[in-house]
Tab-separated table of C-alpha atoms in Angstrom:
chain	number	residue	atom	x	y	z
X	818	MET	CA	102.149	104.690	123.750
X	819	ARG	CA	103.140	108.172	123.866
X	820	LYS	CA	101.159	110.497	123.401
X	821	LEU	CA	99.250	111.186	119.837
X	822	SER	CA	101.145	114.959	118.727
X	823	TRP	CA	101.169	117.000	115.729
X	824	ASN	CA	103.688	116.660	114.051
X	825	GLU	CA	105.523	119.910	112.047
X	826	GLN	CA	106.425	117.832	109.105
X	827	LEU	CA	103.049	118.039	108.023
X	828	ASN	CA	102.517	121.578	107.956
X	829	ILE	CA	101.957	123.357	104.755
X	830	GLY	CA	103.157	126.638	104.913
X	831	GLU	CA	99.661	128.122	105.521
X	832	GLU	CA	99.287	129.322	109.474
X	833	VAL	CA	94.933	128.993	109.247
X	834	ILE	CA	95.038	125.816	108.052
X	835	ASP	CA	98.185	124.496	110.021
X	836	LYS	CA	96.991	125.271	112.897
X	837	ALA	CA	93.490	123.511	112.343
X	838	HIS	CA	95.084	120.157	111.286
X	839	ALA	CA	96.898	120.422	114.188
X	840	ARG	CA	93.892	120.577	116.203
X	841	LEU	CA	91.829	118.043	114.309
X	842	PHE	CA	95.335	115.287	115.860
X	843	LYS	CA	94.417	117.473	119.533
X	844	ILE	CA	90.994	115.422	119.197
X	845	VAL	CA	92.134	112.348	118.084
X	846	GLY	CA	94.751	112.315	120.085
X	847	LYS	CA	92.536	112.894	122.833
X	848	LEU	CA	90.195	110.190	121.850
X	849	MET	CA	93.335	107.638	121.675
X	850	ASP	CA	94.000	108.532	125.470
X	851	LEU	CA	90.187	107.604	126.308
X	852	VAL	CA	90.170	104.312	124.365
X	853	GLU	CA	93.336	103.728	126.457
X	854	TYR	CA	91.908	104.336	129.730
X	855	GLU	CA	87.961	104.023	129.522
X	856	ALA	CA	86.376	101.181	130.094
X	857	ASN	CA	83.291	102.880	127.821
X	858	CYS	CA	84.080	105.510	124.712
X	859	GLU	CA	80.706	105.444	123.348
X	860	ASN	CA	80.257	109.347	124.359
X	861	ALA	CA	83.618	110.569	123.866
X	862	CYS	CA	83.207	108.848	120.071
X	863	ARG	CA	79.600	110.371	119.051
X	864	GLU	CA	81.281	113.657	120.559
X	865	SER	CA	84.454	113.152	118.287
X	866	ILE	CA	81.671	112.320	115.526
X	867	ARG	CA	79.198	116.025	116.182
X	868	PHE	CA	83.011	117.404	116.748
X	869	LEU	CA	84.354	116.300	112.977
X	870	GLU	CA	81.133	116.890	111.315
X	871	ASP	CA	81.036	120.311	112.224
X	872	TYR	CA	84.495	120.862	112.189
X	873	THR	CA	85.692	119.553	109.017
X	874	MET	CA	82.868	121.865	107.394
X	875	THR	CA	84.683	125.213	108.380
X	876	HIS	CA	88.175	123.477	107.827
X	877	PHE	CA	87.424	122.174	104.279
X	878	SER	CA	85.237	124.957	103.734
X	879	GLN	CA	88.841	127.943	104.397
X	880	GLU	CA	90.983	125.524	102.747
X	881	GLU	CA	89.027	125.909	99.662
X	882	ALA	CA	88.610	128.943	100.046
X	883	TYR	CA	92.423	129.239	100.286
X	884	MET	CA	93.268	126.892	97.249
X	885	ARG	CA	90.957	129.268	95.148
X	886	SER	CA	92.845	132.235	96.189
X	887	VAL	CA	95.781	130.901	95.105
X	888	ARG	CA	94.498	129.261	91.848
X	889	TYR	CA	95.608	125.617	92.714
X	890	LYS	CA	94.889	123.244	89.555
X	891	GLU	CA	93.745	120.103	91.206
X	892	TYR	CA	91.005	122.281	93.087
X	893	GLU	CA	88.538	119.977	92.214
X	894	LYS	CA	89.877	116.838	92.712
X	895	HIS	CA	90.795	118.229	96.035
X	896	LYS	CA	87.011	119.411	96.561
X	897	LYS	CA	85.929	115.972	95.571
X	898	LEU	CA	88.168	114.208	98.697
X	899	HIS	CA	86.821	116.811	101.249
X	900	ASP	CA	83.621	115.495	100.039
X	901	ASP	CA	83.602	111.841	99.861
X	902	PHE	CA	84.898	112.079	103.870
X	903	ARG	CA	82.648	114.260	105.188
X	904	ASP	CA	79.686	112.661	103.452
X	905	ASN	CA	81.287	108.725	103.386
X	906	THR	CA	83.992	108.292	105.391
X	907	LEU	CA	82.190	109.785	108.243
X	908	VAL	CA	78.736	108.708	107.755
X	909	THR	CA	80.390	105.135	107.561
X	910	LEU	CA	82.056	104.807	110.190
X	911	LYS	CA	79.034	106.435	112.254
X	912	LYS	CA	76.579	103.267	111.198
X	913	TYR	CA	79.923	101.302	111.871
X	914	LEU	CA	80.400	102.342	115.577
X	915	GLU	CA	76.474	102.506	116.090
X	916	ARG	CA	75.961	98.397	114.564
X	917	SER	CA	78.731	97.314	116.852
X	918	ASP	CA	77.672	99.231	120.028
X	919	TYR	CA	80.942	100.657	120.150
X	920	SER	CA	82.765	97.690	120.267
X	921	SER	CA	86.583	98.023	121.718
X	922	ALA	CA	87.717	96.617	118.185
X	923	ALA	CA	85.008	99.190	116.336
X	924	VAL	CA	86.464	101.901	118.199
X	925	GLN	CA	89.781	101.092	117.060
X	926	ARG	CA	89.057	101.158	114.068
X	927	TYR	CA	87.360	104.592	114.000
X	928	ILE	CA	90.533	106.475	115.635
X	929	SER	CA	92.785	104.224	113.194
X	930	VAL	CA	90.690	105.004	110.151
X	931	LEU	CA	90.879	108.630	110.865
X	932	LEU	CA	94.568	109.349	111.518
X	933	GLY	CA	94.927	107.338	108.214
X	934	TRP	CA	93.290	109.076	106.533
X	935	LEU	CA	93.626	112.699	107.879
X	936	THR	CA	97.551	112.432	107.874
X	937	GLY	CA	97.342	110.646	103.811
X	938	HIS	CA	95.247	113.833	103.113
X	939	ILE	CA	98.046	116.200	104.554
X	940	MET	CA	101.128	114.646	104.189
X	941	ILE	CA	99.908	114.477	99.781
X	942	GLU	CA	97.377	116.450	99.127
X	943	ASP	CA	97.473	119.282	101.133
X	944	GLN	CA	100.796	119.330	101.051
X	945	ALA	CA	100.702	119.502	97.336
X	946	ILE	CA	98.401	122.959	97.630
X	947	THR	CA	101.311	125.120	98.261
X	948	GLY	CA	104.061	122.814	96.102
X	949	HIS	CA	105.633	120.617	99.014
X	950	VAL	CA	105.049	117.606	97.656
X	951	GLU	CA	105.864	116.646	93.090
X	952	ALA	CA	101.788	117.870	91.801
X	953	GLU	CA	103.306	117.798	88.572
X	954	ARG	CA	103.053	114.401	85.920
X	955	VAL	CA	107.044	113.663	85.537
X	956	TYR	CA	107.441	110.150	84.271
X	957	GLU	CA	106.189	108.974	81.220
X	958	GLU	CA	103.363	106.564	81.419
X	959	SER	CA	105.314	102.812	80.374
X	960	PRO	CA	105.752	99.920	81.798
X	961	ASP	CA	109.111	100.343	81.920
X	962	THR	CA	110.638	99.409	85.064
X	963	PRO	CA	112.986	102.194	86.028
X	964	ASN	CA	110.476	104.485	85.123
X	965	VAL	CA	107.954	102.947	87.530
X	966	ALA	CA	110.491	102.420	90.385
X	967	SER	CA	111.800	106.078	89.934
X	968	ALA	CA	107.827	107.245	89.961
X	969	VAL	CA	107.298	104.729	93.834
X	970	ASN	CA	110.700	106.035	95.046
X	971	GLN	CA	109.326	109.613	94.160
X	972	ALA	CA	106.011	108.325	96.162
X	973	MET	CA	107.750	107.338	99.214
X	974	LYS	CA	109.824	110.649	99.370
X	975	ASP	CA	106.575	112.479	99.361
X	976	VAL	CA	104.715	110.598	101.792
X	977	PHE	CA	106.759	108.843	104.001
X	978	HIS	CA	110.311	110.854	103.528
X	979	LEU	CA	111.995	107.720	102.733
X	980	GLY	CA	114.217	106.321	99.608
X	981	ALA	CA	113.482	103.064	98.320
X	982	GLU	CA	115.907	101.207	96.683
X	983	LEU	CA	114.605	98.900	94.465
X	984	THR	CA	116.525	95.602	95.299
X	985	ASP	CA	114.060	93.074	92.861
X	986	ALA	CA	113.039	94.000	89.231
X	987	ASP	CA	111.306	90.702	89.302
X	988	TYR	CA	110.166	89.978	92.859
X	989	ASN	CA	108.337	86.155	92.370
X	990	GLY	CA	106.245	86.936	96.078
X	991	SER	CA	108.730	85.077	98.486
X	992	ASN	CA	108.088	86.317	102.052
X	993	ILE	CA	109.092	88.994	103.399
X	994	ARG	CA	108.773	88.792	106.956
X	995	ASN	CA	105.830	89.939	108.519
X	996	GLY	CA	103.732	92.621	106.585
X	997	TYR	CA	100.354	93.855	105.678
X	998	TYR	CA	98.961	92.855	103.023
X	999	TYR	CA	97.140	95.192	100.732
X	1000	ARG	CA	94.774	95.648	96.991
X	1001	LEU	CA	93.238	98.498	95.348
X	1002	CYS	CA	91.234	98.026	92.722
X	1003	TYR	CA	90.663	100.804	89.549
X	1004	ASP	CA	88.609	102.243	86.977
X	1005	MET	CA	89.870	103.890	84.200
X	1006	ASP	CA	87.713	106.433	82.466
X	1007	ASN	CA	88.666	104.813	78.762
X	1008	GLY	CA	87.262	100.885	80.371
X	1009	GLY	CA	90.075	99.707	81.386
X	1010	LYS	CA	91.181	98.468	84.753
X	1011	VAL	CA	94.040	99.145	86.661
X	1012	GLN	CA	94.879	96.423	89.798
X	1013	LEU	CA	97.657	96.942	92.751
X	1014	LEU	CA	99.192	95.066	95.105
X	1015	MET	CA	100.912	96.189	97.979
X	1016	VAL	CA	103.096	93.800	100.796
X	1017	ILE	CA	104.741	96.450	103.965
X	1018	GLU	CA	106.723	94.879	105.910
X	1019	GLU	CA	105.183	95.045	109.388
X	1020	GLN	CA	107.941	97.142	110.703
X	1021	LEU	CA	108.004	99.518	107.837
X	1022	ALA	CA	104.692	100.047	108.537
X	1023	ARG	CA	104.349	100.372	112.591
X	1024	ARG	CA	107.255	102.868	112.590
X	1025	GLY	CA	106.604	104.351	109.118
X	1026	VAL	CA	103.059	105.982	110.768
X	1027	GLY	CA	104.424	105.867	113.736
X	1028	LEU	CA	106.774	108.858	112.865
X	1029	MET	CA	104.231	110.380	110.695
X	1030	LEU	CA	101.815	110.948	113.252
X	1031	GLY	CA	104.594	111.873	115.999
X	1032	LEU	CA	105.171	108.866	117.954
X	1033	SER	CA	108.497	106.338	117.780
X	1034	ALA	CA	106.039	103.930	116.480
X	1035	MET	CA	102.360	101.918	117.065
X	1036	GLN	CA	102.144	99.470	118.899
X	1037	LYS	CA	99.017	97.950	118.001
X	1038	PRO	CA	99.226	95.706	114.762
X	1039	GLU	CA	95.369	96.800	114.120
X	1040	MET	CA	95.393	99.705	114.353
X	1041	VAL	CA	98.562	100.174	112.282
X	1042	LYS	CA	97.203	97.941	109.804
X	1043	GLU	CA	93.916	100.070	109.813
X	1044	ALA	CA	95.629	103.404	109.674
X	1045	SER	CA	98.042	101.933	106.918
X	1046	MET	CA	95.700	101.005	104.434
X	1047	LYS	CA	94.521	105.183	104.058
X	1048	ILE	CA	97.263	105.889	104.164
X	1049	VAL	CA	98.786	103.411	101.139
X	1050	GLU	CA	95.393	104.248	98.947
X	1051	GLN	CA	96.247	107.669	99.337
X	1052	PHE	CA	99.977	106.750	98.191
X	1053	PHE	CA	98.764	104.810	94.839
X	1054	HIS	CA	96.299	107.528	94.001
X	1055	HIS	CA	99.511	110.398	94.787
X	1056	LEU	CA	101.914	107.761	92.322
X	1057	GLY	CA	98.945	107.344	89.844
X	1058	LYS	CA	99.723	112.035	89.438
X	1059	LEU	CA	103.075	111.387	88.883
X	1060	PHE	CA	102.352	109.609	85.507
X	1061	LYS	CA	101.722	111.454	82.081
X	1062	SER	CA	98.561	111.012	81.322
X	1063	ASP	CA	95.166	111.740	80.135
X	1064	ILE	CA	92.975	108.996	81.745
X	1065	GLU	CA	91.310	109.602	85.110
X	1066	TYR	CA	91.111	106.581	87.710
X	1067	HIS	CA	88.783	106.143	90.049
X	1068	ILE	CA	89.234	103.614	93.199
X	1069	VAL	CA	86.456	100.848	92.981
X	1070	LYS	CA	87.550	98.401	95.863
X	1071	GLU	CA	90.114	98.241	98.418
X	1072	GLU	CA	90.780	95.326	100.694
X	1073	ALA	CA	93.394	94.475	103.473
X	1074	LEU	CA	94.162	90.499	102.723
X	1075	THR	CA	95.748	87.546	103.938
X	1076	LYS	CA	99.028	86.180	103.384
X	1077	ASP	CA	97.395	82.761	101.074
X	1078	GLU	CA	94.665	85.351	99.837
X	1079	PHE	CA	97.745	87.705	98.138
X	1080	ARG	CA	99.786	84.356	97.138
X	1081	GLU	CA	96.650	83.479	95.549
X	1082	ASP	CA	96.225	86.658	93.432
X	1083	PHE	CA	99.634	87.481	93.006
X	1084	MET	CA	99.823	84.053	90.982
X	1085	THR	CA	97.409	84.943	88.552
X	1086	ARG	CA	100.597	87.404	86.993
X	1087	TYR	CA	101.608	90.843	87.548
X	1088	PRO	CA	103.477	91.783	84.918
X	1089	CYS	CA	104.922	95.334	87.247
X	1090	SER	CA	106.278	93.639	90.648
X	1091	LEU	CA	108.757	94.962	92.528
X	1092	LEU	CA	110.626	94.339	95.802
X	1093	PHE	CA	111.942	97.520	97.445
X	1094	GLU	CA	114.155	98.195	100.406
X	1095	THR	CA	113.823	101.663	102.724
X	1096	ARG	CA	116.059	102.180	105.995
X	1097	LEU	CA	112.833	101.089	108.062
X	1098	GLY	CA	112.278	97.598	106.206
X	1099	SER	CA	110.792	96.618	102.692
X	1100	PHE	CA	107.765	96.621	100.371
X	1101	VAL	CA	106.235	94.770	97.792
X	1102	PHE	CA	104.522	96.984	94.656
X	1103	CYS	CA	102.707	94.607	92.125
X	1104	ALA	CA	100.590	96.865	89.648
X	1105	ARG	CA	98.638	94.788	86.258
X	1106	LYS	CA	96.265	96.631	83.618
X	1107	TRP	CA	93.535	95.429	81.165
X	1108	GLU	CA	91.334	96.605	78.892
X	1109	VAL	CA	87.603	95.455	79.309
X	1110	LYS	CA	85.595	94.056	75.922
X	1111	LYS	CA	82.962	96.035	74.851
X	1112	LYS	CA	79.912	93.845	73.981
X	1113	LYS	CA	78.700	93.331	71.356
């Protein structure tokens, strides 16, 4: 595998922040090398977690100070993402590594989640600070297919720098070659529920994630799957912010599915089921929303 390198398209245009991001990627890149060439990575993982615990504290503080200095409107929401990564994601990964006795599979998952979260966060949330991605709510919230397709296309351009052409506005669940299957569930402040399904063709995930990380492609399927999961989660979050709505959404579950699990869930009916093509491969976007009846 080619070494991980900082991709300058991840720069947000603020030198202190860009240098901090590049250093984070350098640390993860060194860890990737150790995993590939060393039999025992326990000490390296322990050291990297200690570094991340300290470094994210410093870096997040710098980034938050910068957001306050430019009076960034989404400051509070952005800070919550920082807090969640530091207080929940890192803590969960640390416990997972310890429980698994730093097995090869656990270490690969640890690296993949780090790569996916950092890349997605920088590409989406951090780029929005300086206006490099669309941060305003530009689409009316409606079930109209053209409206949803335009928003999905905008989100794909923001996140993956890829145009997405709608090729089937009534996707029927047919195979799209080898792919990764994901489901995300959200609660709405008004008591409603939103459930999203996405299928990403393996080629699109491997090359798309690889290009974002400065690699020609990621070759290890499980690492691609885990990294893609974190990026998809942030992709959906960004997509939701493009619609004009006063209702807030909160993710309550994220999970990778098997092909059979996807088919079973898909058959419960998704009013919005769209198939898109990009120059790197195809993907499916499905969404449904419902109200929860209040108990009398």
